[in-house]
GROMACS .gro file of C-alpha atoms in nm:
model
  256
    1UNK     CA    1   0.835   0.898  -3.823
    2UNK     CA    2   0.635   0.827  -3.483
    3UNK     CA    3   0.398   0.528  -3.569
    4UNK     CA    4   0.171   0.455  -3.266
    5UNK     CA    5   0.237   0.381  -2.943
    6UNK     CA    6   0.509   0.077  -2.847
    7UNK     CA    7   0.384   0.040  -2.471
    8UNK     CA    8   0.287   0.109  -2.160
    9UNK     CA    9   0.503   0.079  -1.853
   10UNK     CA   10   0.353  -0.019  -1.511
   11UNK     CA   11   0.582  -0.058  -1.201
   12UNK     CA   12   0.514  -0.302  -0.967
   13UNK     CA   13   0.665  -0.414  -0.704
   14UNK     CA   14   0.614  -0.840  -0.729
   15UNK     CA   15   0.609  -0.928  -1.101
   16UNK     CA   16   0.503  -1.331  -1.039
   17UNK     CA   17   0.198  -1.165  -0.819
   18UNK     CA   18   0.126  -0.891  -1.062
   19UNK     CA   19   0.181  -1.170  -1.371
   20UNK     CA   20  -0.097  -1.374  -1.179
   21UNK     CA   21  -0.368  -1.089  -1.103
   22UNK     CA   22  -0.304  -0.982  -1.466
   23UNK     CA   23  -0.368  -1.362  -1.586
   24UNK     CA   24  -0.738  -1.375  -1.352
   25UNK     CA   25  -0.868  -1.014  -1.515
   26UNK     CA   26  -0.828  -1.194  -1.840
   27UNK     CA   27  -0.522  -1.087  -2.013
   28UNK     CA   28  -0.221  -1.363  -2.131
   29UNK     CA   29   0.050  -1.273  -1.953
   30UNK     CA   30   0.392  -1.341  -2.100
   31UNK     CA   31   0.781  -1.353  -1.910
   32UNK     CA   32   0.990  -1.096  -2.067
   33UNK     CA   33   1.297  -1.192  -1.896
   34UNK     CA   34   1.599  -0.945  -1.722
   35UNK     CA   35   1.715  -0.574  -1.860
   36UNK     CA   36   2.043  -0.568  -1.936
   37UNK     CA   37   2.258  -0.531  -1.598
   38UNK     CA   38   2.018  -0.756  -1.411
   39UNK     CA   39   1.840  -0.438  -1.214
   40UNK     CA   40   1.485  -0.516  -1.335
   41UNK     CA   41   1.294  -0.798  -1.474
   42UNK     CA   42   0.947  -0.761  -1.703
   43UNK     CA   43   0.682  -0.910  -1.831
   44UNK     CA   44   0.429  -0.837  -2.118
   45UNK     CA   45   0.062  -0.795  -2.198
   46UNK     CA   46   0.047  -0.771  -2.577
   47UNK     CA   47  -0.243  -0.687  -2.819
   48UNK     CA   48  -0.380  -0.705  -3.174
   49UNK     CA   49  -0.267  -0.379  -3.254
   50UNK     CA   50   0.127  -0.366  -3.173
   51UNK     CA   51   0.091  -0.230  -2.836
   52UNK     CA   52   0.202  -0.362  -2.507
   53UNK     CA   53   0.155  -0.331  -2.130
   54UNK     CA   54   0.489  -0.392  -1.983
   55UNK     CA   55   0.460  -0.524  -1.590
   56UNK     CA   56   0.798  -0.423  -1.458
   57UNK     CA   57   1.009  -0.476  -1.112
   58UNK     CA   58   1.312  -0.435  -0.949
   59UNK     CA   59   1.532  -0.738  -0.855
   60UNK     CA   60   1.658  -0.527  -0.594
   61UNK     CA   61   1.705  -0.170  -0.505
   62UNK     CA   62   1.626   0.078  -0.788
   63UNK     CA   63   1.872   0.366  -0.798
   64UNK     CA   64   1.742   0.676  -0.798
   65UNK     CA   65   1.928   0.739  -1.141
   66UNK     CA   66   1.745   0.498  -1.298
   67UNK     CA   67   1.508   0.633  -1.616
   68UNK     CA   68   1.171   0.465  -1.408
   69UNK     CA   69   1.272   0.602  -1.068
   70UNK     CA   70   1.019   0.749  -0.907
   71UNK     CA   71   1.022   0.935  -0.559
   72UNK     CA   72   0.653   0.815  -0.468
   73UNK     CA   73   0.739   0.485  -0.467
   74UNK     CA   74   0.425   0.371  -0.521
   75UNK     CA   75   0.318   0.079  -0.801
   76UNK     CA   76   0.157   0.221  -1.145
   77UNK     CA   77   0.164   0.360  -1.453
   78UNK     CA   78   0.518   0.523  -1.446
   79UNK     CA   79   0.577   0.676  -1.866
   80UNK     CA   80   0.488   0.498  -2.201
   81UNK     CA   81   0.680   0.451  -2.546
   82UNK     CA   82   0.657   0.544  -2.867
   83UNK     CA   83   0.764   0.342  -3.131
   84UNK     CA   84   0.983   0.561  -3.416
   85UNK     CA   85   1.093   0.420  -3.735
   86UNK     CA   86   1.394   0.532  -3.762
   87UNK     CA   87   1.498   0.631  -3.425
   88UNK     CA   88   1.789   0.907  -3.487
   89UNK     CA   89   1.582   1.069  -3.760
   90UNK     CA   90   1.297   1.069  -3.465
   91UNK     CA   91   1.578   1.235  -3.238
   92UNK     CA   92   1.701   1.517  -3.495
   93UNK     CA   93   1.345   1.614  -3.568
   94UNK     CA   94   1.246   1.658  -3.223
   95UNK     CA   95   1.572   1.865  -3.153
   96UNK     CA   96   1.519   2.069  -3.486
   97UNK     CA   97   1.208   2.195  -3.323
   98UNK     CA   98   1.358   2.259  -3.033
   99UNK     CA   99   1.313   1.936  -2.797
  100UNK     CA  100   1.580   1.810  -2.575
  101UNK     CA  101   1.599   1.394  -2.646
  102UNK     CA  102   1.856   1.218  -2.442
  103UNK     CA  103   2.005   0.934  -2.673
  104UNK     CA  104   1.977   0.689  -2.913
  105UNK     CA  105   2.053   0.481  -2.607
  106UNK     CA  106   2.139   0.118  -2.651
  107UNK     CA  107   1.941  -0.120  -2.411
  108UNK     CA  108   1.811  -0.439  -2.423
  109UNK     CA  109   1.713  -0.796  -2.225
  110UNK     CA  110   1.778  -1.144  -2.201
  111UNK     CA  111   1.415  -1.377  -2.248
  112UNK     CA  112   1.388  -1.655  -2.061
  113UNK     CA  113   1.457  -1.852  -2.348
  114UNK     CA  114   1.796  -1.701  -2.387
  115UNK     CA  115   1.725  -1.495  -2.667
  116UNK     CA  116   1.877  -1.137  -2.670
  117UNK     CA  117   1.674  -0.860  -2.713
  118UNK     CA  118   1.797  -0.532  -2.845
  119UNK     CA  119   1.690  -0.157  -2.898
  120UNK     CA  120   1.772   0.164  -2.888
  121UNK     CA  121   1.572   0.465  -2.654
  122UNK     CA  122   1.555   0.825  -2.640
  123UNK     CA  123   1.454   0.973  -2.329
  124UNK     CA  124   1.285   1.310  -2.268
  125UNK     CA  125   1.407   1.497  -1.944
  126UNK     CA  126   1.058   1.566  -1.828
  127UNK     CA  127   0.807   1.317  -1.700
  128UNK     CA  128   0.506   1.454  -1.910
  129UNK     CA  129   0.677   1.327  -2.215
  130UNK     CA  130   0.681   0.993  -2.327
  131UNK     CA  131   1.038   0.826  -2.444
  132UNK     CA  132   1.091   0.638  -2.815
  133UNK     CA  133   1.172   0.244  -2.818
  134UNK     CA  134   1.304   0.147  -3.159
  135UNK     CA  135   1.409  -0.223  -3.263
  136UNK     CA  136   1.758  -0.275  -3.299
  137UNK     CA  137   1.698  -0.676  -3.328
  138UNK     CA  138   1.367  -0.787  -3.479
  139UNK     CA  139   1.070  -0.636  -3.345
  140UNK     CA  140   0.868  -0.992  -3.300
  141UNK     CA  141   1.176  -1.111  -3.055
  142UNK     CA  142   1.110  -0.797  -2.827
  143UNK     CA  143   0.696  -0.821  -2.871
  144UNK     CA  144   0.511  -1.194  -2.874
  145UNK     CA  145   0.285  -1.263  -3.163
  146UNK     CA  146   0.031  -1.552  -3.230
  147UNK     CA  147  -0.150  -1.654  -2.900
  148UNK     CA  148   0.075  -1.396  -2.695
  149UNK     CA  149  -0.182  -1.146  -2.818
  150UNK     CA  150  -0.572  -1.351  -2.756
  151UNK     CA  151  -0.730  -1.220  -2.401
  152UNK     CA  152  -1.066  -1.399  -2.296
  153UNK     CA  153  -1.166  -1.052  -2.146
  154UNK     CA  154  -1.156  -0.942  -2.513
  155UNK     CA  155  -0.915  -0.659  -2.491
  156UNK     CA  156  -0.763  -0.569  -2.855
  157UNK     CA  157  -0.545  -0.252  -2.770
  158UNK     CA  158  -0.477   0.056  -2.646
  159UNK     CA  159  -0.681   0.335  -2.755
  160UNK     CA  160  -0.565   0.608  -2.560
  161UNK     CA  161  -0.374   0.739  -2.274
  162UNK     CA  162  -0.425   1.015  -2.036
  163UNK     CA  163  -0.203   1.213  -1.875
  164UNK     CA  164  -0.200   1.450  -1.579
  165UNK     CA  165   0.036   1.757  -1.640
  166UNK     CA  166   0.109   2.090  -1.444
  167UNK     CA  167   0.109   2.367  -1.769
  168UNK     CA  168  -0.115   2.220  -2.053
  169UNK     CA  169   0.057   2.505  -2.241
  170UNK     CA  170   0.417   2.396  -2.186
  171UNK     CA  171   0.324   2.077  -2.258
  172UNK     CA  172   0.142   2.127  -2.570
  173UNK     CA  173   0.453   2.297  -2.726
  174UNK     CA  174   0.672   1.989  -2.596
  175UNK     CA  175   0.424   1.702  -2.803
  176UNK     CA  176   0.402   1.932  -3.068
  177UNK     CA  177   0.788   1.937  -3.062
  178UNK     CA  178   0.781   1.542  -3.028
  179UNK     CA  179   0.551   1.487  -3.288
  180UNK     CA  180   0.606   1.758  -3.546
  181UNK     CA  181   0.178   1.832  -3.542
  182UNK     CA  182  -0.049   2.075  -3.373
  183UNK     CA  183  -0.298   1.917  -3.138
  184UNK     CA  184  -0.668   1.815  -3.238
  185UNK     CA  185  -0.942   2.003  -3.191
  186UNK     CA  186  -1.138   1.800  -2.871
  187UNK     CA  187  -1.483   1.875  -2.655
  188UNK     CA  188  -1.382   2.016  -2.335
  189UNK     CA  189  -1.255   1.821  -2.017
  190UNK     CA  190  -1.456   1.816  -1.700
  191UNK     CA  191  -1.087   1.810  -1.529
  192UNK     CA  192  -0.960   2.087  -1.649
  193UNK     CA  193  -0.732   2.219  -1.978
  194UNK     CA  194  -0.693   1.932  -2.225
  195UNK     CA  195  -0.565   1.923  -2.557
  196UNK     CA  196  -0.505   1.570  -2.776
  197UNK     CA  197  -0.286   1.410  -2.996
  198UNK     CA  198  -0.336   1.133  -3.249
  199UNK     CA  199  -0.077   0.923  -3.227
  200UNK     CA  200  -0.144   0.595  -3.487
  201UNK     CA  201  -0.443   0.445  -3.384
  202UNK     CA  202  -0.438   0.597  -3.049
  203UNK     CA  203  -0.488   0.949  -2.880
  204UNK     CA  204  -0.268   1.068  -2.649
  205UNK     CA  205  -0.500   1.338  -2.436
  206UNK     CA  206  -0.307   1.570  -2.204
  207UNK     CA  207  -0.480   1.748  -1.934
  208UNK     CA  208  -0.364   2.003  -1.664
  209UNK     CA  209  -0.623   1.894  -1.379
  210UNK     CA  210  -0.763   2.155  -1.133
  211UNK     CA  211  -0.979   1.917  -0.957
  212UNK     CA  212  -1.070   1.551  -0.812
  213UNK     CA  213  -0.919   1.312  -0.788
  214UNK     CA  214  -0.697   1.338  -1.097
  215UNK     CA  215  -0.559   1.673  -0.957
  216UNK     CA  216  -0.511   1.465  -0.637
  217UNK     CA  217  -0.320   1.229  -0.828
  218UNK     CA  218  -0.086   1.469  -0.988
  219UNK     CA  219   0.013   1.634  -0.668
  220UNK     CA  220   0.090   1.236  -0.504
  221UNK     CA  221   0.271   1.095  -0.788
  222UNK     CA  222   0.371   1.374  -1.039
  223UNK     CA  223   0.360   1.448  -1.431
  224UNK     CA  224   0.278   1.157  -1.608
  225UNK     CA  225   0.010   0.907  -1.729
  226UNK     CA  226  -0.276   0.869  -1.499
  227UNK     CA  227  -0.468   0.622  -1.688
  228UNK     CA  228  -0.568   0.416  -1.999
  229UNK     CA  229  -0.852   0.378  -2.262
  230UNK     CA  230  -0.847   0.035  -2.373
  231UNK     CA  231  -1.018  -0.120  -2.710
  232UNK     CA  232  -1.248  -0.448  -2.661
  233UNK     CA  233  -1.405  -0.695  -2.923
  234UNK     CA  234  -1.752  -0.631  -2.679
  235UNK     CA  235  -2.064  -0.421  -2.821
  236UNK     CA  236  -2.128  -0.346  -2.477
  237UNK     CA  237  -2.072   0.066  -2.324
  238UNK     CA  238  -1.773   0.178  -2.121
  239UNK     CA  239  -1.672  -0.065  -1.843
  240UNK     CA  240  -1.365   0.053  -1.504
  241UNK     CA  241  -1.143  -0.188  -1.361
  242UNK     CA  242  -1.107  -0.087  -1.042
  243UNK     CA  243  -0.737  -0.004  -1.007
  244UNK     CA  244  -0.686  -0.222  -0.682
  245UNK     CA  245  -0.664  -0.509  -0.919
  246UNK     CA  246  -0.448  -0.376  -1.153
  247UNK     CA  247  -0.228  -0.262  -0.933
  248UNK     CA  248  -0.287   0.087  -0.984
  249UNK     CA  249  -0.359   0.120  -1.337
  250UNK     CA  250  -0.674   0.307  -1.398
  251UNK     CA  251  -0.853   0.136  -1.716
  252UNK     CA  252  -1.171   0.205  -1.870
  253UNK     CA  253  -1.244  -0.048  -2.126
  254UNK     CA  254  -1.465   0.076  -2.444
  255UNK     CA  255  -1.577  -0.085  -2.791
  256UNK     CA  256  -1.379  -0.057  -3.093
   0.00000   0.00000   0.00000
């Protein structure tokens, strides 16, 4: 079964100067250390809840064959992870309903620390769908606990992502495929089609844009996520961060 969301992956293209702008908006930013074959190098934001916001570079030249390759180029949110609980049941499910999953793949890092990190993906051959992460080694070596997960700016988690599609239809039947449920029923989006999935804690809200800015960004970057709802400690209302500081990342930080 699909438990929540894992994390969030955001390409950038320095990870000490993206670790650093991270650090002054308030988050505690840990090193994650080198992927297996030494072509990128991570580090993460994590929360209260389970989730993560993995800053992620190249050490060089990223192939174009690589699963975060994208032709745009440009820093960002680039696809997110689910966490399954057992991985290869995940994987037949999906196919049984008619879902093409690459994998289980094996994959894994080295932390600074020297401690090996180890899990297992399964990658969907579209860029509207998110892939699965599951734990081959402990979870708590791959994820920081304690202190890892305390922000001054109060941030507790990730309560939703949004994503920018090109057939809300097509990619309806694809979650539902993922997920093995219908979508919720929802109010209406200003930006077009939208239907959402709960996903944990979180919603997952897909939306085929017609307009703005958001249909802008679809046509620049592609299918994917375009930007994140994030839970904060604070009683206060809804509160941006203007993407130039996150390097990309559109956030809109709510109570709960």
């Amino acid at each position: 079964m699909i438990t929540g969301i894992d994390h969030v992956v955001i390409w950038v293209d320095d990870l000490d100067a993206a670790s650093v702008d991270y650090v002054n908006l308030g988050f505690t930013v840990v090193p994650g250390g080198e992927h297996t074959g030494g072509v990128t190098h991570n580090a993460l934001v994590c929360f209260m809840d389970g989730s993560y916001l993995e800053l992620i570079a190249a050490k060089g030249e990223l192939p174009e064959s690589h699963f975060f390759y994208r032709q745009h180029g440009q820093e960002g949110l680039v696809t997110f992870a689910l966490l399954p609980d057992e991985i290869e049941k995940d994987i037949a499910r999906a196919r049984k309903r008619g879902l093409e999953l690459e994998g289980p793949t094996p994959g894994g890092r080295t932390r600074p620390d020297g401690q090996e990190v180890k899990w297992q993906t399964a990658k969907p051959t579209t860029h509207d769908l998110p892939f699965l992460c599951g734990d081959v080694t402990p979870r708590e070596l791959r994820v920081p606990t304690g202190a890892a997960r305390l922000h001054t700016n109060g941030i507790k988690g990730i309560g939703g992502i949004l994503l920018a599609v090109e057939d809300i239809e097509v990619s309806k039947k694809r979650y539902s495929a993922l997920l093995g449920r219908e979508p919720m029923v929802g109010p209406p989006d200003p930006d077009g089609p939208a239907v959402a999935f709960s996903v944990g804690d979180a919603t997952i809200v897909v939306i085929q844009p017609t307009q703005g800015g958001m249909r802008d960004y679809l046509v620049a970057r592609g299918e994917g996520p375009y930007g994140l709802i994030m839970r904060s400690g604070a009683s206060s209302g809804p509160r941006n961060i203007d993407p130039d500081e996150t390097h990309g990342v559109g956030m809109v930080i709510v109570p709960g």
